[in-house]
mmCIF file of C-alpha atoms in Angstrom:
data_model
loop_
_atom_site.group_PDB
_atom_site.id
_atom_site.type_symbol
_atom_site.label_atom_id
_atom_site.label_comp_id
_atom_site.label_asym_id
_atom_site.label_seq_id
_atom_site.Cartn_x
_atom_site.Cartn_y
_atom_site.Cartn_z
ATOM 1 C CA MET T 1 -268.584 67.176 28.888
ATOM 2 C CA ALA T 2 -265.405 67.703 30.904
ATOM 3 C CA VAL T 3 -264.543 70.804 28.873
ATOM 4 C CA ALA T 4 -268.078 72.178 29.336
ATOM 5 C CA THR T 5 -267.914 71.592 33.108
ATOM 6 C CA ALA T 6 -264.516 73.246 33.353
ATOM 7 C CA ALA T 7 -265.776 76.198 31.336
ATOM 8 C CA ALA T 8 -268.803 76.566 33.618
ATOM 9 C CA LEU T 9 -266.615 76.505 36.734
ATOM 10 C CA LEU T 10 -264.240 79.047 35.237
ATOM 11 C CA ALA T 11 -267.160 81.272 34.307
ATOM 12 C CA ALA T 12 -268.607 81.127 37.838
ATOM 13 C CA LEU T 13 -265.271 81.768 39.533
ATOM 14 C CA GLY T 14 -264.345 84.426 37.026
ATOM 15 C CA GLY T 15 -267.678 86.168 37.425
ATOM 16 C CA ALA T 16 -267.218 86.418 41.181
ATOM 17 C CA LEU T 17 -263.713 87.769 40.829
ATOM 18 C CA TRP T 18 -264.823 90.187 38.112
ATOM 19 C CA LEU T 19 -267.558 91.595 40.375
ATOM 20 C CA ALA T 20 -265.115 91.943 43.272
ATOM 21 C CA THR T 21 -262.588 93.720 41.079
ATOM 22 C CA ARG T 22 -265.204 96.108 39.726
ATOM 23 C CA ARG T 23 -266.357 96.975 43.251
ATOM 24 C CA PHE T 24 -262.764 97.745 44.287
ATOM 25 C CA VAL T 25 -262.059 99.825 41.204
ATOM 26 C CA GLY T 26 -265.395 101.601 41.462
ATOM 27 C CA SER T 27 -264.704 102.636 45.058
ATOM 28 C CA ARG T 28 -261.218 103.824 44.145
ATOM 29 C CA VAL T 29 -262.505 105.826 41.166
ATOM 30 C CA GLN T 30 -265.108 107.505 43.352
ATOM 31 C CA ARG T 31 -262.514 108.263 46.014
ATOM 32 C CA LEU T 32 -259.948 109.539 43.526
ATOM 33 C CA HIS T 33 -262.221 111.746 41.470
ATOM 34 C CA GLY T 34 -264.551 112.876 44.215
ATOM 35 C CA GLY T 35 -267.566 111.512 42.345
ATOM 36 C CA GLY T 36 -266.344 112.813 38.990
ATOM 37 C CA ASN T 37 -264.901 116.273 39.695
ATOM 38 C CA PRO T 38 -264.619 117.723 36.177
ATOM 39 C CA GLY T 39 -262.140 120.398 37.242
ATOM 40 C CA LEU T 40 -259.470 118.250 38.896
ATOM 41 C CA MET T 41 -257.056 118.598 35.945
ATOM 42 C CA HIS T 42 -258.207 121.982 34.680
ATOM 43 C CA GLY T 43 -255.295 123.967 33.233
ATOM 44 C CA LYS T 44 -253.006 120.901 33.096
ATOM 45 C CA THR T 45 -251.335 119.704 29.901
ATOM 46 C CA VAL T 46 -250.773 115.934 29.730
ATOM 47 C CA LEU T 47 -248.790 113.982 27.141
ATOM 48 C CA ILE T 48 -249.690 110.298 26.792
ATOM 49 C CA THR T 49 -247.764 107.954 24.501
ATOM 50 C CA GLY T 50 -249.773 105.219 22.774
ATOM 51 C CA ALA T 51 -253.036 107.005 23.576
ATOM 52 C CA ASN T 52 -255.101 105.706 20.644
ATOM 53 C CA SER T 53 -255.994 102.323 22.179
ATOM 54 C CA GLY T 54 -256.060 100.223 25.330
ATOM 55 C CA LEU T 55 -254.702 101.714 28.547
ATOM 56 C CA GLY T 56 -253.553 104.894 26.843
ATOM 57 C CA ARG T 57 -256.959 105.609 25.351
ATOM 58 C CA ALA T 58 -258.713 104.923 28.659
ATOM 59 C CA THR T 59 -256.251 107.175 30.477
ATOM 60 C CA ALA T 60 -256.762 109.941 27.917
ATOM 61 C CA ALA T 61 -260.558 109.666 28.188
ATOM 62 C CA GLU T 62 -260.554 110.019 31.976
ATOM 63 C CA LEU T 63 -258.034 112.867 32.145
ATOM 64 C CA LEU T 64 -259.922 114.643 29.377
ATOM 65 C CA ARG T 65 -263.117 114.243 31.381
ATOM 66 C CA LEU T 66 -261.321 115.771 34.367
ATOM 67 C CA GLY T 67 -260.532 118.866 32.324
ATOM 68 C CA ALA T 68 -256.967 118.169 31.166
ATOM 69 C CA ARG T 69 -255.499 119.278 27.867
ATOM 70 C CA VAL T 70 -254.389 115.930 26.441
ATOM 71 C CA ILE T 71 -251.698 115.434 23.796
ATOM 72 C CA MET T 72 -251.894 112.012 22.165
ATOM 73 C CA GLY T 73 -248.458 110.871 20.978
ATOM 74 C CA CYS T 74 -249.137 107.975 18.584
ATOM 75 C CA ARG T 75 -247.274 106.069 15.871
ATOM 76 C CA ASP T 76 -250.259 105.757 13.515
ATOM 77 C CA ARG T 77 -251.706 109.233 13.006
ATOM 78 C CA ALA T 78 -254.817 107.996 11.170
ATOM 79 C CA ARG T 79 -255.744 105.633 14.005
ATOM 80 C CA ALA T 80 -255.007 108.363 16.526
ATOM 81 C CA GLU T 81 -257.281 110.838 14.730
ATOM 82 C CA GLU T 82 -260.038 108.214 14.662
ATOM 83 C CA ALA T 83 -259.601 107.572 18.397
ATOM 84 C CA ALA T 84 -259.614 111.327 19.075
ATOM 85 C CA SER T 85 -262.894 111.705 17.175
ATOM 86 C CA GLN T 86 -264.413 108.912 19.246
ATOM 87 C CA LEU T 87 -263.189 110.488 22.486
ATOM 88 C CA ARG T 88 -264.677 113.842 21.535
ATOM 89 C CA ARG T 89 -267.999 112.194 20.723
ATOM 90 C CA GLU T 90 -268.005 110.197 23.976
ATOM 91 C CA LEU T 91 -267.277 113.286 26.036
ATOM 92 C CA ARG T 92 -270.056 115.207 24.267
ATOM 93 C CA GLU T 93 -272.538 112.360 24.806
ATOM 94 C CA ALA T 94 -271.570 112.231 28.501
ATOM 95 C CA GLY T 95 -272.502 115.880 28.830
ATOM 96 C CA GLY T 96 -268.999 117.321 29.114
ATOM 97 C CA PRO T 97 -267.464 120.131 27.076
ATOM 98 C CA GLU T 98 -266.502 118.892 23.621
ATOM 99 C CA PRO T 99 -262.686 119.015 23.307
ATOM 100 C CA SER T 100 -261.432 121.267 20.542
ATOM 101 C CA PRO T 101 -258.309 120.738 18.429
ATOM 102 C CA ASP T 102 -257.947 124.486 17.989
ATOM 103 C CA VAL T 103 -259.048 126.290 21.132
ATOM 104 C CA GLY T 104 -256.917 126.140 24.266
ATOM 105 C CA GLY T 105 -258.265 125.298 27.715
ATOM 106 C CA ALA T 106 -260.011 122.468 29.493
ATOM 107 C CA GLY T 107 -260.939 119.447 27.449
ATOM 108 C CA GLU T 108 -258.621 120.156 24.539
ATOM 109 C CA LEU T 109 -257.386 117.124 22.626
ATOM 110 C CA VAL T 110 -254.303 117.261 20.380
ATOM 111 C CA VAL T 111 -252.959 114.488 18.134
ATOM 112 C CA LYS T 112 -249.261 114.285 17.277
ATOM 113 C CA GLU T 113 -247.274 111.632 15.437
ATOM 114 C CA LEU T 114 -244.678 109.835 17.558
ATOM 115 C CA ASP T 115 -242.911 106.597 16.629
ATOM 116 C CA LEU T 116 -240.907 105.350 19.611
ATOM 117 C CA ALA T 117 -239.158 102.836 17.361
ATOM 118 C CA SER T 118 -237.419 105.755 15.646
ATOM 119 C CA LEU T 119 -235.083 108.098 17.516
ATOM 120 C CA ARG T 120 -235.442 110.484 14.592
ATOM 121 C CA SER T 121 -239.200 110.574 15.131
ATOM 122 C CA VAL T 122 -238.774 111.090 18.884
ATOM 123 C CA ARG T 123 -236.441 114.043 18.318
ATOM 124 C CA ALA T 124 -238.731 115.603 15.707
ATOM 125 C CA PHE T 125 -241.731 115.174 17.999
ATOM 126 C CA CYS T 126 -239.943 116.809 20.937
ATOM 127 C CA GLN T 127 -238.643 119.669 18.801
ATOM 128 C CA GLU T 128 -242.181 120.430 17.606
ATOM 129 C CA LEU T 129 -243.680 120.099 21.070
ATOM 130 C CA LEU T 130 -241.070 122.377 22.658
ATOM 131 C CA GLN T 131 -241.784 125.018 20.028
ATOM 132 C CA GLU T 132 -245.557 124.853 20.456
ATOM 133 C CA GLU T 133 -246.174 124.061 24.114
ATOM 134 C CA PRO T 134 -245.479 126.604 26.881
ATOM 135 C CA ARG T 135 -245.816 123.945 29.595
ATOM 136 C CA LEU T 136 -246.080 120.237 30.265
ATOM 137 C CA ASP T 137 -247.592 119.169 33.579
ATOM 138 C CA VAL T 138 -247.713 115.394 33.171
ATOM 139 C CA LEU T 139 -245.833 112.955 30.938
ATOM 140 C CA ILE T 140 -247.249 109.423 30.838
ATOM 141 C CA ASN T 141 -244.901 106.879 29.233
ATOM 142 C CA ASN T 142 -247.596 104.353 28.349
ATOM 143 C CA ALA T 143 -246.880 102.934 24.863
ATOM 144 C CA GLY T 144 -245.332 99.500 24.633
ATOM 145 C CA VAL T 145 -244.564 96.431 22.550
ATOM 146 C CA PHE T 146 -245.341 93.005 24.031
ATOM 147 C CA GLN T 147 -243.585 89.744 23.183
ATOM 148 C CA CYS T 148 -243.153 90.397 19.470
ATOM 149 C CA PRO T 149 -241.029 88.216 17.172
ATOM 150 C CA TYR T 150 -237.406 89.301 16.899
ATOM 151 C CA MET T 151 -237.227 92.550 14.980
ATOM 152 C CA LYS T 152 -235.281 95.772 15.191
ATOM 153 C CA THR T 153 -236.137 99.434 15.455
ATOM 154 C CA GLU T 154 -235.129 101.963 12.808
ATOM 155 C CA ASP T 155 -231.899 102.489 14.750
ATOM 156 C CA GLY T 156 -231.060 98.792 15.031
ATOM 157 C CA PHE T 157 -232.233 98.106 18.604
ATOM 158 C CA GLU T 158 -234.193 95.020 19.617
ATOM 159 C CA MET T 159 -237.807 96.197 19.298
ATOM 160 C CA GLN T 160 -239.073 95.670 22.847
ATOM 161 C CA PHE T 161 -236.028 97.201 24.531
ATOM 162 C CA GLY T 162 -235.914 99.931 21.889
ATOM 163 C CA VAL T 163 -239.544 101.034 22.216
ATOM 164 C CA ASN T 164 -240.370 100.230 25.836
ATOM 165 C CA HIS T 165 -237.145 101.617 27.299
ATOM 166 C CA LEU T 166 -234.907 103.541 24.892
ATOM 167 C CA GLY T 167 -237.628 105.443 23.024
ATOM 168 C CA HIS T 168 -239.175 106.642 26.261
ATOM 169 C CA PHE T 169 -235.736 107.312 27.741
ATOM 170 C CA LEU T 170 -234.941 109.772 24.947
ATOM 171 C CA LEU T 171 -238.434 111.271 24.987
ATOM 172 C CA THR T 172 -238.281 111.958 28.716
ATOM 173 C CA SER T 173 -234.724 113.299 28.552
ATOM 174 C CA LEU T 174 -235.612 115.798 25.819
ATOM 175 C CA LEU T 175 -238.710 117.006 27.679
ATOM 176 C CA LEU T 176 -237.148 117.347 31.137
ATOM 177 C CA GLY T 177 -236.426 121.033 30.682
ATOM 178 C CA LEU T 178 -240.082 121.791 29.933
ATOM 179 C CA LEU T 179 -241.245 119.597 32.812
ATOM 180 C CA LYS T 180 -238.912 121.429 35.195
ATOM 181 C CA SER T 181 -240.080 124.853 34.043
ATOM 182 C CA SER T 182 -243.689 123.669 34.518
ATOM 183 C CA ALA T 183 -243.124 122.332 38.036
ATOM 184 C CA PRO T 184 -244.774 120.988 40.044
ATOM 185 C CA SER T 185 -245.032 118.343 37.348
ATOM 186 C CA ARG T 186 -245.199 114.574 37.138
ATOM 187 C CA ILE T 187 -243.817 111.703 35.071
ATOM 188 C CA VAL T 188 -245.718 108.395 35.094
ATOM 189 C CA VAL T 189 -244.079 105.229 33.740
ATOM 190 C CA VAL T 190 -246.123 102.129 32.876
ATOM 191 C CA SER T 191 -244.207 98.933 33.639
ATOM 192 C CA SER T 192 -245.460 95.408 34.366
ATOM 193 C CA LYS T 193 -245.428 92.764 37.100
ATOM 194 C CA LEU T 194 -243.509 90.654 34.590
ATOM 195 C CA TYR T 195 -240.390 92.699 35.397
ATOM 196 C CA LYS T 196 -239.779 89.983 37.993
ATOM 197 C CA TYR T 197 -238.661 87.591 35.251
ATOM 198 C CA GLY T 198 -236.247 89.994 33.587
ATOM 199 C CA GLU T 199 -232.522 90.522 33.968
ATOM 200 C CA ILE T 200 -230.309 93.323 32.682
ATOM 201 C CA ASN T 201 -227.572 91.630 30.668
ATOM 202 C CA PHE T 202 -225.164 94.429 29.772
ATOM 203 C CA GLU T 203 -223.268 92.051 27.495
ATOM 204 C CA ASP T 204 -226.287 91.569 25.220
ATOM 205 C CA LEU T 205 -228.791 94.412 25.649
ATOM 206 C CA ASN T 206 -229.664 94.120 21.967
ATOM 207 C CA SER T 207 -230.401 90.379 22.192
ATOM 208 C CA GLU T 208 -228.047 89.534 19.342
ATOM 209 C CA GLN T 209 -226.604 86.474 21.088
ATOM 210 C CA SER T 210 -230.003 85.022 21.988
ATOM 211 C CA TYR T 211 -233.633 86.121 21.889
ATOM 212 C CA ASN T 212 -236.573 85.046 23.993
ATOM 213 C CA LYS T 213 -239.576 87.309 23.460
ATOM 214 C CA SER T 214 -240.960 86.789 26.976
ATOM 215 C CA PHE T 215 -237.618 87.413 28.679
ATOM 216 C CA CYS T 216 -236.934 90.484 26.534
ATOM 217 C CA TYR T 217 -240.296 92.000 27.421
ATOM 218 C CA SER T 218 -239.618 91.418 31.118
ATOM 219 C CA ARG T 219 -236.184 92.967 30.746
ATOM 220 C CA SER T 220 -237.635 96.094 29.141
ATOM 221 C CA LYS T 221 -240.127 96.411 32.012
ATOM 222 C CA LEU T 222 -237.349 95.991 34.584
ATOM 223 C CA ALA T 223 -235.477 98.724 32.714
ATOM 224 C CA ASN T 224 -238.556 100.971 33.111
ATOM 225 C CA ILE T 225 -238.369 100.593 36.878
ATOM 226 C CA LEU T 226 -234.604 101.116 37.105
ATOM 227 C CA PHE T 227 -234.981 104.190 34.878
ATOM 228 C CA THR T 228 -237.714 105.576 37.140
ATOM 229 C CA ARG T 229 -235.683 105.145 40.301
ATOM 230 C CA GLU T 230 -232.532 106.686 38.830
ATOM 231 C CA LEU T 231 -234.514 109.570 37.338
ATOM 232 C CA ALA T 232 -236.186 110.211 40.699
ATOM 233 C CA ARG T 233 -232.729 110.462 42.284
ATOM 234 C CA ARG T 234 -231.586 112.932 39.635
ATOM 235 C CA LEU T 235 -234.760 115.023 39.982
ATOM 236 C CA GLU T 236 -234.537 115.529 43.745
ATOM 237 C CA GLY T 237 -235.216 119.156 44.608
ATOM 238 C CA THR T 238 -236.726 120.053 41.213
ATOM 239 C CA ASN T 239 -240.396 119.575 42.164
ATOM 240 C CA VAL T 240 -240.713 117.092 39.287
ATOM 241 C CA THR T 241 -241.781 113.644 40.464
ATOM 242 C CA VAL T 242 -241.599 110.318 38.659
ATOM 243 C CA ASN T 243 -243.322 107.086 39.630
ATOM 244 C CA VAL T 244 -243.775 103.700 37.989
ATOM 245 C CA LEU T 245 -246.733 101.322 38.005
ATOM 246 C CA HIS T 246 -248.038 97.989 36.869
ATOM 247 C CA PRO T 247 -251.626 97.968 35.530
ATOM 248 C CA GLY T 248 -252.336 94.299 36.229
ATOM 249 C CA ILE T 249 -253.601 91.938 33.545
ATOM 250 C CA VAL T 250 -255.676 93.977 31.120
ATOM 251 C CA ARG T 251 -257.719 93.126 28.016
ATOM 252 C CA THR T 252 -255.936 95.161 25.341
ATOM 253 C CA ASN T 253 -254.424 94.543 21.911
ATOM 254 C CA LEU T 254 -250.937 94.474 23.459
ATOM 255 C CA GLY T 255 -250.908 90.679 23.167
ATOM 256 C CA ARG T 256 -251.506 90.671 19.408
ATOM 257 C CA HIS T 257 -248.231 88.812 18.816
ATOM 258 C CA ILE T 258 -249.238 85.898 21.056
ATOM 259 C CA HIS T 259 -250.585 82.913 19.126
ATOM 260 C CA ILE T 260 -253.541 81.157 20.755
ATOM 261 C CA PRO T 261 -254.690 77.844 19.177
ATOM 262 C CA LEU T 262 -258.111 78.082 17.557
ATOM 263 C CA LEU T 263 -259.636 75.370 19.759
ATOM 264 C CA VAL T 264 -258.436 77.083 22.930
ATOM 265 C CA LYS T 265 -259.547 80.570 21.916
ATOM 266 C CA PRO T 266 -263.163 80.349 23.229
ATOM 267 C CA LEU T 267 -261.911 79.223 26.642
ATOM 268 C CA PHE T 268 -259.210 81.904 26.641
ATOM 269 C CA ASN T 269 -261.786 84.561 25.777
ATOM 270 C CA LEU T 270 -263.990 83.362 28.622
ATOM 271 C CA VAL T 271 -261.108 83.482 31.086
ATOM 272 C CA SER T 272 -259.976 86.901 29.891
ATOM 273 C CA TRP T 273 -263.454 88.375 30.278
ATOM 274 C CA ALA T 274 -263.745 86.846 33.736
ATOM 275 C CA PHE T 275 -260.297 87.576 35.129
ATOM 276 C CA PHE T 276 -258.686 90.400 33.138
ATOM 277 C CA LYS T 277 -259.279 94.071 33.831
ATOM 278 C CA THR T 278 -260.984 96.340 31.352
ATOM 279 C CA PRO T 279 -258.744 99.091 29.932
ATOM 280 C CA LEU T 280 -260.475 101.649 32.184
ATOM 281 C CA GLU T 281 -259.849 99.508 35.258
ATOM 282 C CA GLY T 282 -256.246 98.935 34.232
ATOM 283 C CA ALA T 283 -255.743 102.670 33.676
ATOM 284 C CA GLN T 284 -256.793 103.668 37.193
ATOM 285 C CA THR T 285 -253.272 103.714 38.631
ATOM 286 C CA SER T 286 -251.989 105.820 35.730
ATOM 287 C CA ILE T 287 -254.850 108.271 36.296
ATOM 288 C CA TYR T 288 -254.210 108.241 40.039
ATOM 289 C CA LEU T 289 -250.501 109.010 39.697
ATOM 290 C CA ALA T 290 -251.178 111.700 37.094
ATOM 291 C CA SER T 291 -253.868 113.556 39.006
ATOM 292 C CA SER T 292 -254.337 112.644 42.654
ATOM 293 C CA PRO T 293 -253.335 115.097 45.403
ATOM 294 C CA GLU T 294 -252.516 112.011 47.502
ATOM 295 C CA VAL T 295 -249.224 111.496 45.647
ATOM 296 C CA GLU T 296 -248.150 115.139 45.480
ATOM 297 C CA GLY T 297 -244.384 115.150 46.114
ATOM 298 C CA VAL T 298 -244.112 111.333 46.069
ATOM 299 C CA SER T 299 -241.327 110.122 43.764
ATOM 300 C CA GLY T 300 -239.384 106.994 42.866
ATOM 301 C CA ARG T 301 -242.111 104.600 44.015
ATOM 302 C CA TYR T 302 -243.775 101.544 42.455
ATOM 303 C CA PHE T 303 -247.578 101.330 42.437
ATOM 304 C CA GLY T 304 -250.317 98.835 41.635
ATOM 305 C CA ASP T 305 -254.075 99.251 42.121
ATOM 306 C CA CYS T 306 -253.497 102.841 43.267
ATOM 307 C CA LYS T 307 -251.284 101.899 46.188
ATOM 308 C CA GLU T 308 -247.552 101.533 46.715
ATOM 309 C CA GLU T 309 -246.053 98.049 46.371
ATOM 310 C CA GLU T 310 -242.691 96.542 47.212
ATOM 311 C CA LEU T 311 -240.055 95.800 44.579
ATOM 312 C CA LEU T 312 -237.663 92.892 44.253
ATOM 313 C CA PRO T 313 -234.047 93.753 45.173
ATOM 314 C CA LYS T 314 -232.920 93.602 41.528
ATOM 315 C CA ALA T 315 -235.302 96.462 40.702
ATOM 316 C CA MET T 316 -233.728 98.592 43.458
ATOM 317 C CA ASP T 317 -230.081 98.020 42.540
ATOM 318 C CA GLU T 318 -228.680 101.555 42.333
ATOM 319 C CA SER T 319 -225.440 100.569 40.629
ATOM 320 C CA VAL T 320 -227.308 98.712 37.860
ATOM 321 C CA ALA T 321 -229.727 101.640 37.484
ATOM 322 C CA ARG T 322 -226.854 104.125 37.069
ATOM 323 C CA LYS T 323 -225.000 101.900 34.637
ATOM 324 C CA LEU T 324 -228.155 101.363 32.568
ATOM 325 C CA TRP T 325 -228.718 105.130 32.520
ATOM 326 C CA ASP T 326 -225.178 105.820 31.314
ATOM 327 C CA ILE T 327 -225.362 103.176 28.586
ATOM 328 C CA SER T 328 -228.823 104.343 27.499
ATOM 329 C CA GLU T 329 -227.516 107.889 27.051
ATOM 330 C CA VAL T 330 -224.902 106.562 24.660
ATOM 331 C CA MET T 331 -227.354 104.283 22.822
ATOM 332 C CA VAL T 332 -229.820 107.101 22.083
ATOM 333 C CA GLY T 333 -227.089 109.580 21.183
ATOM 334 C CA ILE T 334 -227.307 111.977 24.118
ATOM 335 C CA LEU T 335 -223.686 111.198 24.871
ATOM 336 C CA LYS T 336 -221.148 110.160 22.255
#
């Protein structure tokens, strides 16, 4: 009885919050896209990592609807092709132009294999993209690994730090030339509010002395923010902007490594449906930073719910940001 009562209360409270959140997001979407302006991103090429599911897929769907040429950089090509087929069908059913894998222009959707846990894959991806693409208007570093058991990337890095930070660090570094030649262009980095619980321990970046999956995730997200701020400093005067965001708590498959007891699962599912954002709602800030005229020229800032938010002092430490940059260059092989 007590469990049933608690569940009912959670459902009622969650339902109210869910409705309030949807009203906020709905108003922001209408304001951002001018009621669905299909030409807002016409002529723009956008690269999104991890675009086959969750936030990345939702971001791709919206930017595609706005006329962008979207490149999906995904680890699993088969899953990415399946997601691309679904996106094309959804766009067609919504009455928009069906994206073509062959013909250039608005609504084009391209799938490319990219494994951020492999520096070799990142380099091969960038080499191919630089040969094939004349411009890149927006890079969205979206893919991520969340609280996985201890494992290492192909290059021997702790998985969360390796994928969430180092993989994207190398990807962005190798594409900077194209972004600069395509200016004005934008870089969007997806971080998390959980950065607040992370620390940059330069003595054990690879977590070989100790490993806590929650702490390591938070550290990788703090690294995303420090990377963004240092990159913004280095890009001053280039007309390339870079901003970082947190999407809030979103219902995606990112938490697949988290074990939830069977008896608790129904209650957890109820809470998640009541309190967590949908992928489309969570993607709004990514879409906003990638497309909105409101943030033209804005760089080095931290956003949530399509507005700027303050950072903790440790995320604004310039000396730590520069040191992390220098070490990252060595780790990914840019500098020997």
